[in-house]
CSV table of C-alpha atoms and ligand atoms in Angstrom, one decimal:
chain,number,residue,atom,x,y,z
A,111,MET,CA,37.3,35.8,-27.9
A,112,ILE,CA,36.8,39.5,-28.2
A,113,GLU,CA,38.0,41.8,-25.4
A,114,TYR,CA,35.6,44.6,-24.6
A,115,GLU,CA,35.2,47.1,-21.9
A,116,GLY,CA,31.9,47.7,-20.2
A,117,GLN,CA,28.6,46.0,-19.7
A,118,TYR,CA,26.8,43.4,-21.7
A,119,PRO,CA,24.7,42.7,-23.7
A,120,VAL,CA,25.8,45.4,-26.1
A,121,TYR,CA,24.4,46.2,-29.5
A,122,GLU,CA,27.1,47.8,-31.6
A,123,ILE,CA,26.2,49.9,-34.6
A,124,SER,CA,29.0,50.8,-37.1
A,125,ALA,CA,28.6,54.4,-38.1
A,126,SER,CA,30.9,54.1,-41.1
A,127,LYS,CA,29.1,51.1,-42.5
A,128,ILE,CA,25.6,52.6,-42.0
A,129,LYS,CA,26.8,55.9,-43.7
A,130,SER,CA,28.4,54.0,-46.6
A,131,ASN,CA,25.2,51.9,-47.1
A,132,ALA,CA,23.0,55.0,-46.9
A,133,ARG,CA,25.1,56.8,-49.4
A,134,LYS,CA,25.1,53.8,-51.9
A,135,ILE,CA,21.3,53.3,-51.6
A,136,TYR,CA,20.6,57.1,-51.9
A,137,GLU,CA,22.8,57.3,-55.0
A,138,MET,CA,21.2,54.2,-56.5
A,139,CYS,CA,17.7,55.7,-56.1
A,140,LYS,CA,18.8,59.1,-57.4
A,141,THR,CA,20.3,57.6,-60.5
A,142,ASN,CA,16.9,56.1,-61.2
A,143,GLY,CA,14.9,59.2,-60.7
A,144,ILE,CA,13.8,58.4,-57.1
A,145,GLU,CA,14.1,60.6,-54.0
A,146,PRO,CA,14.1,58.1,-51.1
A,147,ALA,CA,13.1,58.8,-47.5
A,148,GLY,CA,15.3,57.1,-45.0
A,149,VAL,CA,13.3,55.0,-42.6
A,150,VAL,CA,14.8,55.0,-39.1
A,151,LYS,CA,12.2,53.1,-37.0
A,152,GLY,CA,14.2,49.8,-37.1
A,153,PHE,CA,16.8,51.2,-34.8
A,154,SER,CA,14.4,53.3,-32.7
A,155,ALA,CA,15.6,56.4,-34.5
A,156,ILE,CA,18.8,56.7,-32.4
A,157,PRO,CA,19.6,60.3,-33.4
A,158,GLU,CA,23.3,59.7,-33.8
A,159,VAL,CA,22.6,57.0,-36.4
A,160,ALA,CA,19.7,58.9,-38.0
A,161,GLU,CA,22.1,61.8,-38.6
A,162,LEU,CA,24.3,59.6,-40.8
A,163,PHE,CA,21.4,59.3,-43.2
A,164,ILE,CA,21.3,63.1,-43.5
A,165,GLN,CA,25.1,63.2,-44.0
A,166,ALA,CA,24.6,60.6,-46.8
A,167,GLY,CA,22.2,62.9,-48.7
A,168,PHE,CA,18.7,61.9,-47.4
A,169,LYS,CA,16.4,64.9,-47.2
A,170,THR,CA,13.6,63.2,-45.4
A,171,LEU,CA,13.5,60.7,-42.5
A,172,GLY,CA,10.5,58.4,-41.9
A,173,ASP,CA,9.5,56.8,-38.6
A,174,SER,CA,6.3,55.1,-37.5
A,175,ARG,CA,6.2,56.4,-33.9
A,176,MET,CA,5.6,60.0,-32.9
A,177,LYS,CA,7.8,59.5,-29.8
A,178,GLU,CA,10.7,58.8,-32.1
A,179,ILE,CA,9.9,61.7,-34.4
A,180,ILE,CA,9.9,64.0,-31.3
A,181,ARG,CA,13.2,62.5,-30.2
A,182,LEU,CA,14.7,63.4,-33.7
A,183,ARG,CA,13.4,66.9,-33.5
A,184,ALA,CA,14.8,67.3,-30.0
A,185,ALA,CA,18.2,66.3,-31.4
A,186,ASP,CA,17.8,69.0,-34.0
A,187,ILE,CA,18.0,66.7,-37.0
A,188,LYS,CA,18.4,68.7,-40.2
A,189,GLY,CA,15.8,67.0,-42.4
A,190,GLU,CA,12.1,66.7,-43.0
A,191,LEU,CA,10.3,64.2,-40.9
A,192,MET,CA,7.5,61.9,-42.2
A,193,LEU,CA,5.2,59.8,-40.0
A,194,ILE,CA,5.0,56.6,-42.0
A,195,ARG,CA,2.1,55.0,-40.0
A,196,ILE,CA,-1.4,56.3,-40.3
A,197,PRO,CA,-1.7,58.8,-37.5
A,198,MET,CA,-3.9,58.2,-34.5
A,199,PRO,CA,-6.5,60.9,-33.9
A,200,CYS,CA,-5.1,61.4,-30.4
A,201,GLU,CA,-1.6,62.3,-31.7
A,202,ILE,CA,-2.6,65.0,-34.2
A,203,PRO,CA,-1.3,68.0,-32.1
A,204,GLU,CA,2.1,66.4,-31.9
A,205,LEU,CA,2.0,65.3,-35.5
A,206,VAL,CA,1.4,68.8,-36.8
A,207,LYS,CA,4.0,70.3,-34.4
A,208,TYR,CA,6.9,67.9,-35.1
A,209,ALA,CA,6.3,66.1,-38.4
A,210,ASP,CA,6.3,67.7,-41.8
A,211,SER,CA,4.2,65.0,-43.5
A,212,SER,CA,2.3,61.8,-42.9
A,213,LEU,CA,0.8,58.8,-44.7
A,214,ASN,CA,-3.0,58.8,-44.5
A,215,SER,CA,-6.1,56.9,-45.5
A,216,GLU,CA,-9.0,58.4,-43.6
A,217,ILE,CA,-10.6,61.7,-44.4
A,218,GLU,CA,-11.8,62.3,-40.8
A,219,THR,CA,-8.2,62.1,-39.7
A,220,ILE,CA,-7.0,64.4,-42.5
A,221,ARG,CA,-9.7,66.9,-41.5
A,222,LEU,CA,-8.4,66.8,-37.9
A,223,ILE,CA,-4.9,67.4,-39.2
A,224,ASN,CA,-6.1,70.4,-41.3
A,225,LYS,CA,-7.9,71.9,-38.3
A,226,GLU,CA,-4.9,71.5,-36.0
A,227,ALA,CA,-2.6,72.9,-38.7
A,228,GLU,CA,-4.8,75.9,-38.9
A,229,LEU,CA,-4.4,76.4,-35.2
A,230,GLN,CA,-0.7,76.0,-35.3
A,231,GLN,CA,-0.5,78.0,-38.6
A,232,LYS,CA,1.3,75.2,-40.4
A,233,LEU,CA,1.0,73.4,-43.7
A,234,HIS,CA,1.2,69.6,-43.3
A,235,GLY,CA,2.0,67.3,-46.2
A,236,ILE,CA,-0.3,64.4,-46.9
A,237,ILE,CA,0.4,61.2,-48.9
A,238,LEU,CA,-2.7,59.2,-49.5
A,239,MET,CA,-2.0,55.4,-49.2
A,240,VAL,CA,-3.5,53.0,-51.7
A,241,ASP,CA,-3.9,49.3,-51.0
A,242,LEU,CA,-2.8,47.4,-54.1
A,243,GLY,CA,-3.6,44.0,-52.5
A,244,ASP,CA,-1.2,43.6,-49.5
A,245,LEU,CA,-4.3,44.4,-47.4
A,246,ARG,CA,-2.7,46.5,-44.7
A,247,GLU,CA,-3.3,50.3,-44.9
A,248,GLY,CA,-4.7,52.4,-47.7
A,249,PHE,CA,-7.8,52.9,-49.9
A,250,PHE,CA,-8.8,49.7,-51.5
A,251,CYS,CA,-11.5,51.4,-53.5
A,252,ARG,CA,-9.8,53.6,-56.2
A,253,GLU,CA,-12.9,55.9,-56.6
A,254,GLU,CA,-12.8,56.6,-52.8
A,255,ALA,CA,-9.1,57.6,-53.2
A,256,VAL,CA,-9.9,60.0,-56.0
A,257,GLU,CA,-12.8,61.6,-54.1
A,258,VAL,CA,-10.7,62.0,-51.0
A,259,ALA,CA,-7.8,63.5,-53.0
A,260,LYS,CA,-10.2,66.1,-54.4
A,261,VAL,CA,-11.4,67.0,-50.9
A,262,VAL,CA,-7.8,67.2,-49.5
A,263,GLU,CA,-6.9,69.4,-52.4
A,264,GLY,CA,-9.5,71.9,-51.2
A,265,LEU,CA,-8.4,72.0,-47.6
A,266,SER,CA,-6.4,75.1,-46.5
A,267,ASN,CA,-3.7,73.8,-44.2
A,268,VAL,CA,-2.8,70.4,-45.6
A,269,LYS,CA,-1.0,69.9,-48.9
A,270,LEU,CA,-1.7,66.8,-51.0
A,271,LEU,CA,1.9,65.7,-51.8
A,272,GLY,CA,0.9,62.6,-53.6
A,273,ILE,CA,0.0,58.9,-53.2
A,274,GLY,CA,1.9,55.9,-52.0
A,275,THR,CA,1.5,52.2,-51.3
A,276,ASN,CA,2.9,49.5,-49.0
A,277,LEU,CA,3.6,45.9,-50.1
A,278,GLY,CA,5.0,42.8,-48.6
A,279,CYS,CA,3.8,43.6,-45.1
A,280,TYR,CA,0.6,41.8,-44.2
A,281,GLY,CA,-0.3,40.0,-47.4
A,282,SER,CA,3.3,39.2,-48.4
A,283,ILE,CA,2.7,40.7,-51.9
A,284,LYS,CA,5.7,41.2,-54.1
A,285,PRO,CA,6.1,44.7,-55.7
A,286,SER,CA,5.7,44.3,-59.4
A,287,GLU,CA,5.4,46.3,-62.6
A,288,LYS,CA,1.7,45.5,-62.5
A,289,ASN,CA,0.8,46.7,-59.0
A,290,LEU,CA,3.1,49.7,-59.1
A,291,GLY,CA,1.8,50.4,-62.6
A,292,GLU,CA,-1.7,50.6,-61.2
A,293,LEU,CA,-0.5,53.1,-58.6
A,294,CYS,CA,0.9,55.3,-61.4
A,295,GLU,CA,-2.4,55.0,-63.3
A,296,LEU,CA,-4.3,56.1,-60.3
A,297,ALA,CA,-2.0,59.0,-59.8
A,298,GLU,CA,-2.7,60.1,-63.3
A,299,VAL,CA,-6.5,59.9,-62.7
A,300,ILE,CA,-6.1,62.1,-59.6
A,301,GLU,CA,-3.9,64.6,-61.5
A,302,LYS,CA,-6.5,65.0,-64.1
A,303,GLU,CA,-9.2,65.6,-61.4
A,304,ILE,CA,-7.2,68.2,-59.5
A,305,GLY,CA,-5.6,69.8,-62.6
A,306,ARG,CA,-2.0,69.6,-61.5
A,307,SER,CA,0.7,67.0,-61.2
A,308,LEU,CA,1.5,65.2,-57.9
A,309,GLU,CA,4.9,65.7,-56.4
A,310,ILE,CA,5.3,62.2,-54.9
A,311,ILE,CA,4.4,58.7,-56.1
A,312,SER,CA,5.8,56.5,-53.3
A,313,GLY,CA,6.3,52.9,-54.5
A,314,GLY,CA,7.0,51.2,-51.2
A,315,ALA,CA,9.9,50.1,-49.1
A,316,THR,CA,13.1,48.1,-49.4
A,317,SER,CA,11.3,45.3,-51.2
A,318,SER,CA,10.5,47.7,-54.1
A,319,LEU,CA,14.3,48.2,-54.7
A,320,SER,CA,14.2,44.8,-56.4
A,321,LEU,CA,12.3,46.4,-59.3
A,322,LEU,CA,14.9,49.1,-59.6
A,323,ILE,CA,17.7,46.6,-59.7
A,324,ASP,CA,16.0,44.8,-62.6
A,325,GLY,CA,15.1,48.0,-64.4
A,326,ARG,CA,11.4,47.3,-64.1
A,327,MET,CA,10.3,50.1,-61.9
A,328,PRO,CA,7.4,52.0,-63.5
A,329,GLU,CA,8.7,55.4,-64.7
A,330,ARG,CA,6.4,57.6,-62.6
A,331,VAL,CA,7.4,56.1,-59.3
A,332,ASN,CA,9.7,58.8,-57.9
A,333,HIS,CA,9.8,58.0,-54.1
A,334,LEU,CA,10.5,55.1,-51.9
A,335,ARG,CA,10.8,54.7,-48.1
A,336,ILE,CA,13.9,52.7,-47.3
A,337,GLY,CA,15.2,51.3,-44.0
A,338,GLU,CA,16.2,47.6,-44.2
A,339,ALA,CA,18.5,47.8,-47.2
A,340,ILE,CA,20.6,50.3,-45.3
A,341,ILE,CA,20.6,49.1,-41.7
A,342,THR,CA,20.6,45.4,-41.7
A,343,ALA,CA,20.9,44.8,-45.5
A,344,LYS,CA,20.0,41.1,-45.3
A,345,ASP,CA,16.8,40.9,-47.3
A,346,PHE,CA,18.5,41.0,-50.6
A,347,PRO,CA,21.2,38.3,-50.1
A,348,TYR,CA,19.1,36.0,-47.9
A,349,ILE,CA,15.5,36.4,-49.2
A,350,TRP,CA,15.9,37.7,-52.8
A,351,GLY,CA,19.1,35.9,-53.5
A,352,LEU,CA,20.5,39.2,-54.9
A,353,GLU,CA,24.0,40.4,-54.3
A,354,MET,CA,24.2,44.2,-53.6
A,355,PRO,CA,27.8,45.0,-54.4
A,356,GLY,CA,29.4,47.3,-51.9
A,357,ILE,CA,26.7,47.1,-49.3
A,358,TYR,CA,27.8,46.0,-45.9
A,359,ARG,CA,25.6,43.3,-44.5
A,360,ASP,CA,26.9,43.6,-41.0
A,361,PRO,CA,26.6,47.2,-39.7
A,362,MET,CA,25.2,45.9,-36.4
A,363,VAL,CA,26.4,43.2,-34.1
A,364,LEU,CA,25.1,41.8,-30.8
A,365,LYS,CA,27.7,41.0,-28.2
A,366,ALA,CA,26.6,38.9,-25.2
A,367,GLN,CA,28.4,37.4,-22.3
A,368,VAL,CA,28.7,33.7,-21.4
A,369,VAL,CA,27.4,32.9,-17.8
A,370,GLU,CA,27.6,29.1,-17.9
A,371,VAL,CA,29.5,26.4,-19.7
A,372,LYS,CA,28.7,22.8,-19.1
A,373,GLU,CA,28.5,19.3,-20.7
A,374,LYS,CA,24.9,18.2,-20.7
A,375,PRO,CA,22.6,15.7,-22.4
A,376,SER,CA,20.9,17.1,-25.5
A,377,TYR,CA,17.6,15.4,-24.7
A,378,PRO,CA,15.6,16.7,-21.6
A,379,ILE,CA,15.1,14.2,-18.8
A,380,GLY,CA,11.6,13.5,-17.4
A,381,GLU,CA,8.2,13.9,-18.9
A,382,ILE,CA,8.3,16.5,-21.7
A,383,PHE,CA,5.5,19.0,-21.2
A,384,ILE,CA,5.7,22.7,-22.2
A,385,ASP,CA,8.5,25.3,-22.3
A,386,ALA,CA,8.7,28.8,-20.8
A,387,PHE,CA,6.4,30.2,-23.4
A,388,GLY,CA,3.8,27.4,-23.4
A,389,ASN,CA,5.1,25.8,-26.6
A,390,ARG,CA,6.0,22.1,-27.1
A,391,PRO,CA,9.3,22.0,-28.9
A,392,VAL,CA,10.8,18.9,-30.4
A,393,TYR,CA,14.2,17.8,-29.1
A,394,THR,CA,16.8,15.6,-30.9
A,395,ASP,CA,19.0,13.3,-28.8
A,396,ARG,CA,22.6,13.9,-29.9
A,397,GLY,CA,24.1,12.6,-26.7
A,398,MET,CA,26.2,14.6,-24.3
A,399,ARG,CA,27.2,18.0,-25.8
A,400,LYS,CA,29.1,21.0,-24.5
A,401,ARG,CA,26.8,24.0,-24.1
A,402,ALA,CA,27.0,27.6,-23.1
A,403,ILE,CA,24.4,30.0,-21.7
A,404,LEU,CA,24.5,33.7,-22.6
A,405,ALA,CA,22.9,36.4,-20.6
A,406,VAL,CA,20.5,37.6,-23.3
A,407,GLY,CA,17.1,36.2,-24.2
A,408,ASN,CA,13.8,36.5,-26.0
A,409,LYS,CA,13.0,39.7,-24.1
A,410,ASP,CA,15.9,41.3,-25.8
A,411,VAL,CA,15.8,39.8,-29.3
A,412,GLY,CA,12.2,38.6,-29.8
A,413,ASP,CA,12.8,35.6,-32.0
A,414,ILE,CA,16.1,33.9,-31.7
A,415,SER,CA,15.9,32.5,-35.2
A,416,LYS,CA,16.7,36.1,-36.3
A,417,LEU,CA,20.2,35.9,-34.8
A,418,LYS,CA,23.1,34.4,-36.6
A,419,PRO,CA,26.3,33.4,-34.7
A,420,ARG,CA,29.4,34.9,-36.1
A,421,HIS,CA,31.6,32.0,-34.9
A,422,ASP,CA,31.7,28.7,-36.9
A,423,GLY,CA,30.7,25.7,-34.8
A,424,ILE,CA,28.4,27.6,-32.5
A,425,GLU,CA,24.7,26.8,-32.8
A,426,ILE,CA,21.7,28.4,-31.1
A,427,ILE,CA,19.6,25.6,-29.7
A,428,GLY,CA,17.0,27.4,-27.5
A,429,SER,CA,16.1,30.3,-25.3
A,430,SER,CA,13.8,31.7,-22.7
A,431,SER,CA,13.1,35.3,-21.7
A,432,ASP,CA,16.6,35.9,-20.3
A,433,HIS,CA,18.8,33.0,-21.5
A,434,LEU,CA,20.2,32.0,-24.8
A,435,ILE,CA,21.4,28.4,-25.0
A,436,LEU,CA,24.2,27.5,-27.4
A,437,ASP,CA,25.6,24.2,-28.5
A,438,VAL,CA,29.4,24.8,-28.6
A,439,GLU,CA,30.5,21.2,-29.0
A,440,ASP,CA,31.8,21.8,-32.6
A,441,TYR,CA,33.4,25.1,-31.9
A,442,THR,CA,37.2,24.8,-32.4
A,443,GLY,CA,38.1,27.4,-29.8
A,444,GLU,CA,37.5,27.4,-26.1
A,445,VAL,CA,34.4,29.0,-24.6
A,446,ARG,CA,34.7,30.1,-21.0
A,447,VAL,CA,32.5,32.0,-18.5
A,448,GLY,CA,33.0,35.7,-19.1
A,449,ASP,CA,33.7,35.3,-22.8
A,450,VAL,CA,31.8,37.5,-25.2
A,451,LEU,CA,30.2,36.0,-28.3
A,452,GLU,CA,29.0,37.9,-31.4
A,453,PHE,CA,25.8,37.6,-33.5
A,454,ASP,CA,24.6,39.2,-36.7
A,455,THR,CA,21.0,40.3,-36.5
A,456,PHE,CA,18.2,40.2,-38.9
A,457,TYR,CA,15.6,43.0,-39.0
A,458,ALA,CA,13.2,41.6,-36.4
A,459,ALA,CA,16.0,41.0,-33.8
A,460,MET,CA,17.3,44.6,-34.4
A,461,VAL,CA,13.9,46.0,-33.7
A,462,PHE,CA,13.8,44.2,-30.3
A,463,LEU,CA,17.4,44.9,-29.4
A,464,CYS,CA,17.1,48.6,-30.1
A,465,SER,CA,13.9,48.9,-28.0
A,466,SER,CA,15.2,46.9,-25.0
A,467,ASP,CA,16.3,48.9,-22.0
A,468,CYS,CA,18.5,46.0,-20.9
A,469,VAL,CA,20.7,46.2,-24.0
A,470,ARG,CA,23.4,48.9,-24.2
A,471,LYS,CA,23.5,50.6,-27.6
A,472,VAL,CA,26.9,51.8,-28.8
A,473,VAL,CA,27.7,53.6,-32.0
A,474,VAL,CA,31.3,52.8,-33.0
A,475,GLU,CA,33.4,54.0,-35.9
B,242,PLP,C1,8.7,50.2,-42.1
B,242,PLP,C2,8.1,50.9,-43.3
B,242,PLP,C3,8.9,51.2,-44.4
B,242,PLP,C4,10.4,50.8,-44.5
B,242,PLP,O1,10.5,49.4,-44.7
B,242,PLP,P1,12.0,48.8,-45.0
B,242,PLP,O2,11.6,47.4,-45.3
B,242,PLP,O3,12.7,48.9,-43.7
B,242,PLP,O4,12.6,49.5,-46.1
B,242,PLP,C5,8.3,51.9,-45.4
B,242,PLP,N1,7.0,52.2,-45.4
B,242,PLP,C6,6.2,52.0,-44.3
B,242,PLP,C7,4.8,52.4,-44.4
B,242,PLP,C8,6.7,51.3,-43.3
B,242,PLP,O5,5.9,51.0,-42.2
């Protein structure tokens, strides 16, 4: 097992792998006429890691939380900062002070931003979000989007940078030539109305890279907001079945310590009722098996199906808030109390691990 100094659980982030992924994705976008924003919310915008995106060439970083944007500013990050969630009316003063631009879909909010930007003598960039069927944020009615664009164009302290969309979030809708083509058509209608071209047509997130890879990205899309493909890099191989040559899939690893190792029956004894979270799981009787308990749980990782053991023969069989239960019967090595086991993490687990106070985050070479 791995020897490691210090306290567990620890979430290790490899700086060289993140930087290498960031550089590859940035170059791939640039080659295709796209200026990507690097989305850092997945790892709670740890400034040391966000800085690697800037070193890799990214000019703008995106995050969905003002608290994280403020943290990046405090760390003196040399890049533009974009709030990629529709701003709350209560956070407008901070938004204008710390962020350069934001995604928007409500004219009342944009008016508040404009008023605040006047007070602070700033110019805040606005990207209008258009809902192309995924049914999360954005104008569903195209006429409304055009009308609002005209209004925004007339305001003094906001600048209409362009339009954007989000797919594959609520409605699970795949980015396509058709839906992104509609975004470009709408951009052209707006351009005609305001009499100038738009700087940004933002065609979505990591999932939209699939169109780039296939060479089917509508030509006018010139902006994407990319996080996953750089930081966990698992959607392409595991969900899209696409190989991304040269992209590291393991820039992050969870290391947790074994606190119990015992031989136990695999089927619970007594009347089966509900588990710690009120669910009724189904158990399979596989006889007596060797198991280990790790001191990490749902509180740290959210959903344990988003963890993947790095050791062959080790299987996650269950968890509660603070315990992760493993079947180690088929593991060829020996597992003892105090050993440290390693797990790859999918995006959802990374989000929890990075926001848990109980997990130490370490950036390694
Ligand atoms: C999270 C988010 C992104 C980035 O998504 P990835 O899948 O990590 O690339 C882009 N845009 C918006 C609006 C988001 O909320």
